[in-house]
GROMACS .gro file of C-alpha atoms in nm:
model
  171
    1MET     CA    1   2.389  -2.927  -2.085
    2GLY     CA    2   2.375  -2.547  -2.039
    3SER     CA    3   2.320  -2.285  -2.302
    4THR     CA    4   2.510  -1.965  -2.362
    5LEU     CA    5   2.355  -1.642  -2.482
    6THR     CA    6   2.603  -1.384  -2.606
    7VAL     CA    7   2.488  -1.031  -2.686
    8ASP     CA    8   2.652  -0.693  -2.724
    9ASN     CA    9   2.351  -0.486  -2.622
   10ILE     CA   10   2.007  -0.543  -2.467
   11VAL     CA   11   1.742  -0.294  -2.576
   12GLY     CA   12   1.379  -0.278  -2.467
   13ALA     CA   13   1.107  -0.324  -2.726
   14THR     CA   14   1.027   0.048  -2.724
   15THR     CA   15   1.278   0.203  -2.480
   16ALA     CA   16   1.569   0.086  -2.271
   17ALA     CA   17   1.359   0.151  -1.959
   18ASN     CA   18   1.138  -0.143  -2.058
   19VAL     CA   19   1.415  -0.395  -1.993
   20LYS     CA   20   1.326  -0.558  -1.658
   21LEU     CA   21   1.587  -0.711  -1.433
   22PRO     CA   22   1.517  -1.012  -1.213
   23ALA     CA   23   1.425  -0.931  -0.852
   24GLY     CA   24   1.723  -0.872  -0.626
   25HIS     CA   25   1.962  -0.747  -0.892
   26MET     CA   26   2.155  -0.424  -0.851
   27VAL     CA   27   2.029  -0.160  -1.093
   28GLN     CA   28   2.264   0.125  -1.002
   29TYR     CA   29   2.506   0.241  -0.734
   30VAL     CA   30   2.564   0.603  -0.626
   31VAL     CA   31   2.823   0.704  -0.367
   32ASN     CA   32   2.912   1.035  -0.205
   33GLN     CA   33   3.250   1.038  -0.032
   34THR     CA   34   3.382   1.341   0.152
   35MET     CA   35   3.699   1.414   0.342
   36GLY     CA   36   3.769   1.702   0.574
   37GLN     CA   37   3.666   1.812   0.918
   38GLN     CA   38   3.338   1.969   1.020
   39THR     CA   39   3.261   2.091   1.371
   40ILE     CA   40   2.898   2.099   1.476
   41SER     CA   41   2.835   2.340   1.761
   42THR     CA   42   2.462   2.383   1.703
   43VAL     CA   43   2.290   2.185   1.977
   44ASN     CA   44   1.940   2.050   2.038
   45THR     CA   45   1.839   2.075   1.673
   46TYR     CA   46   1.904   1.855   1.373
   47THR     CA   47   2.186   1.986   1.153
   48ASP     CA   48   2.289   1.864   0.808
   49ILE     CA   49   2.616   1.676   0.810
   50GLY     CA   50   2.849   1.838   0.562
   51ASN     CA   51   2.808   1.716   0.211
   52SER     CA   52   2.604   1.405   0.296
   53ALA     CA   53   2.315   1.476   0.055
   54THR     CA   54   2.319   1.208  -0.212
   55THR     CA   55   2.075   1.187  -0.502
   56ILE     CA   56   1.956   0.881  -0.689
   57THR     CA   57   1.706   0.869  -0.975
   58PRO     CA   58   1.547   0.524  -0.960
   59LYS     CA   59   1.505   0.340  -1.289
   60PHE     CA   60   1.193   0.159  -1.166
   61ASN     CA   61   0.913   0.287  -0.942
   62ASN     CA   62   0.898  -0.032  -0.735
   63SER     CA   63   1.269  -0.064  -0.657
   64LYS     CA   64   1.425  -0.071  -0.312
   65VAL     CA   65   1.715   0.157  -0.225
   66LYS     CA   66   1.975   0.027   0.020
   67ILE     CA   67   2.140   0.313   0.210
   68ASP     CA   68   2.482   0.266   0.373
   69VAL     CA   69   2.633   0.538   0.594
   70SER     CA   70   2.983   0.532   0.743
   71MET     CA   71   3.140   0.829   0.925
   72ASP     CA   72   3.412   0.915   1.175
   73ILE     CA   73   3.267   1.120   1.459
   74ALA     CA   74   3.353   1.260   1.801
   75ILE     CA   75   3.155   1.426   2.078
   76ASN     CA   76   3.338   1.654   2.319
   77LYS     CA   77   3.237   1.785   2.660
   78LEU     CA   78   3.406   2.123   2.675
   79SER     CA   79   3.644   2.213   2.954
   80GLY     CA   80   3.466   2.353   3.258
   81ALA     CA   81   3.127   2.217   3.149
   82SER     CA   82   2.898   2.036   3.386
   83GLY     CA   83   2.592   1.817   3.344
   84TYR     CA   84   2.543   1.459   3.235
   85GLY     CA   85   2.391   1.277   2.944
   86ASP     CA   86   2.515   1.477   2.645
   87ARG     CA   87   2.497   1.245   2.345
   88LEU     CA   88   2.456   1.226   1.968
   89GLN     CA   89   2.157   1.129   1.759
   90PHE     CA   90   2.152   1.077   1.384
   91ARG     CA   91   1.862   1.069   1.145
   92LEU     CA   92   1.827   0.967   0.785
   93VAL     CA   93   1.620   1.206   0.577
   94LYS     CA   94   1.456   1.137   0.239
   95ASN     CA   95   1.345   1.441   0.039
   96GLY     CA   96   1.316   1.644   0.360
   97SER     CA   97   1.122   1.385   0.563
   98SER     CA   98   1.274   1.176   0.840
   99LEU     CA   99   1.298   0.802   0.769
  100PHE     CA  100   1.441   0.701   1.108
  101THR     CA  101   1.650   0.819   1.404
  102ILE     CA  102   1.939   0.649   1.583
  103THR     CA  103   2.060   0.745   1.931
  104GLU     CA  104   2.427   0.657   1.964
  105ASN     CA  105   2.466   0.566   2.330
  106HIS     CA  106   2.837   0.494   2.297
  107PHE     CA  107   2.881   0.859   2.193
  108TRP     CA  108   2.784   0.981   2.538
  109VAL     CA  109   2.987   1.221   2.751
  110ALA     CA  110   2.940   1.276   3.119
  111ASN     CA  111   3.212   1.490   3.270
  112ASN     CA  112   3.419   1.801   3.219
  113SER     CA  113   3.656   1.753   2.920
  114ASP     CA  114   3.520   1.403   2.842
  115SER     CA  115   3.513   1.290   2.479
  116ARG     CA  116   3.422   0.987   2.270
  117ARG     CA  117   3.553   0.912   1.923
  118GLY     CA  118   3.474   0.637   1.678
  119ARG     CA  119   3.316   0.535   1.352
  120ILE     CA  120   2.943   0.500   1.303
  121HIS     CA  121   2.794   0.278   1.042
  122PHE     CA  122   2.428   0.215   0.973
  123GLN     CA  123   2.216   0.077   0.694
  124ALA     CA  124   1.856   0.116   0.588
  125THR     CA  125   1.633   0.002   0.306
  126ASP     CA  126   1.370   0.227   0.151
  127THR     CA  127   1.097   0.146  -0.099
  128VAL     CA  128   1.072   0.404  -0.375
  129SER     CA  129   0.745   0.481  -0.546
  130SER     CA  130   0.859   0.696  -0.836
  131THR     CA  131   1.136   0.744  -1.086
  132SER     CA  132   1.198   1.104  -0.977
  133ALA     CA  133   1.528   1.217  -0.828
  134THR     CA  134   1.535   1.125  -0.459
  135VAL     CA  135   1.770   1.291  -0.208
  136TYR     CA  136   1.893   1.108   0.102
  137LYS     CA  137   2.102   1.284   0.367
  138VAL     CA  138   2.220   1.240   0.723
  139GLN     CA  139   2.157   1.490   1.002
  140ILE     CA  140   2.309   1.503   1.349
  141TYR     CA  141   2.154   1.615   1.677
  142VAL     CA  142   2.394   1.713   1.955
  143ARG     CA  143   2.215   1.695   2.287
  144GLY     CA  144   2.368   1.940   2.532
  145THR     CA  145   2.421   2.313   2.566
  146ALA     CA  146   2.616   2.539   2.333
  147SER     CA  147   2.866   2.603   2.610
  148SER     CA  148   2.912   2.236   2.697
  149THR     CA  149   2.912   2.012   2.391
  150SER     CA  150   3.032   1.994   2.033
  151ALA     CA  151   3.061   1.719   1.774
  152GLN     CA  152   3.315   1.680   1.499
  153LEU     CA  153   3.323   1.476   1.180
  154SER     CA  154   3.663   1.333   1.088
  155PRO     CA  155   3.799   1.414   1.435
  156HIS     CA  156   4.148   1.283   1.364
  157GLY     CA  157   4.213   1.506   1.065
  158ALA     CA  158   4.116   1.557   0.706
  159SER     CA  159   4.218   1.207   0.594
  160GLU     CA  160   3.909   1.021   0.720
  161LEU     CA  161   3.655   0.928   0.457
  162ASN     CA  162   3.287   0.984   0.531
  163GLU     CA  163   3.052   0.808   0.295
  164ILE     CA  164   2.687   0.762   0.206
  165SER     CA  165   2.608   0.512  -0.068
  166LEU     CA  166   2.279   0.425  -0.237
  167THR     CA  167   2.213   0.100  -0.422
  168GLU     CA  168   1.897   0.055  -0.627
  169ILE     CA  169   1.776  -0.306  -0.617
  170SER     CA  170   1.513  -0.439  -0.858
  171GLN     CA  171   1.197  -0.604  -0.721
   0.00000   0.00000   0.00000
């Protein structure tokens, strides 16, 4: 026979921060959703993607943070441009330092006036080591020349939703 514990409030012995959750439980969820177009014409350097910076203040210094990114994107080879191999790269940055980089090979343009459109989605898990505010953001790298290539977030109009979400998970 099971037991039932009913409470209105759980409070730590000295502070609420002392209440520990079992490993694997969600502690908090933070999401940053943006709509609207952004054209990136800066090439061969990492550029911040719009309003992607999202801050979380971990409750515990040994938590994991699950990062989910989902964005509509396009890469365009401008009319009259030549050359092959223009493509997009993305990187996830934590407090100014790169966590990892992804080269999106399906966002590759080869010929004059070529373009690729689609939705990217990637996930990562990061181990935090403090309870200080931590900023995660996405940057894009457009490989090409300023006269040949551009990228655009929400390429179909202002109605697409771009999102970065952070979930703190207890350990």
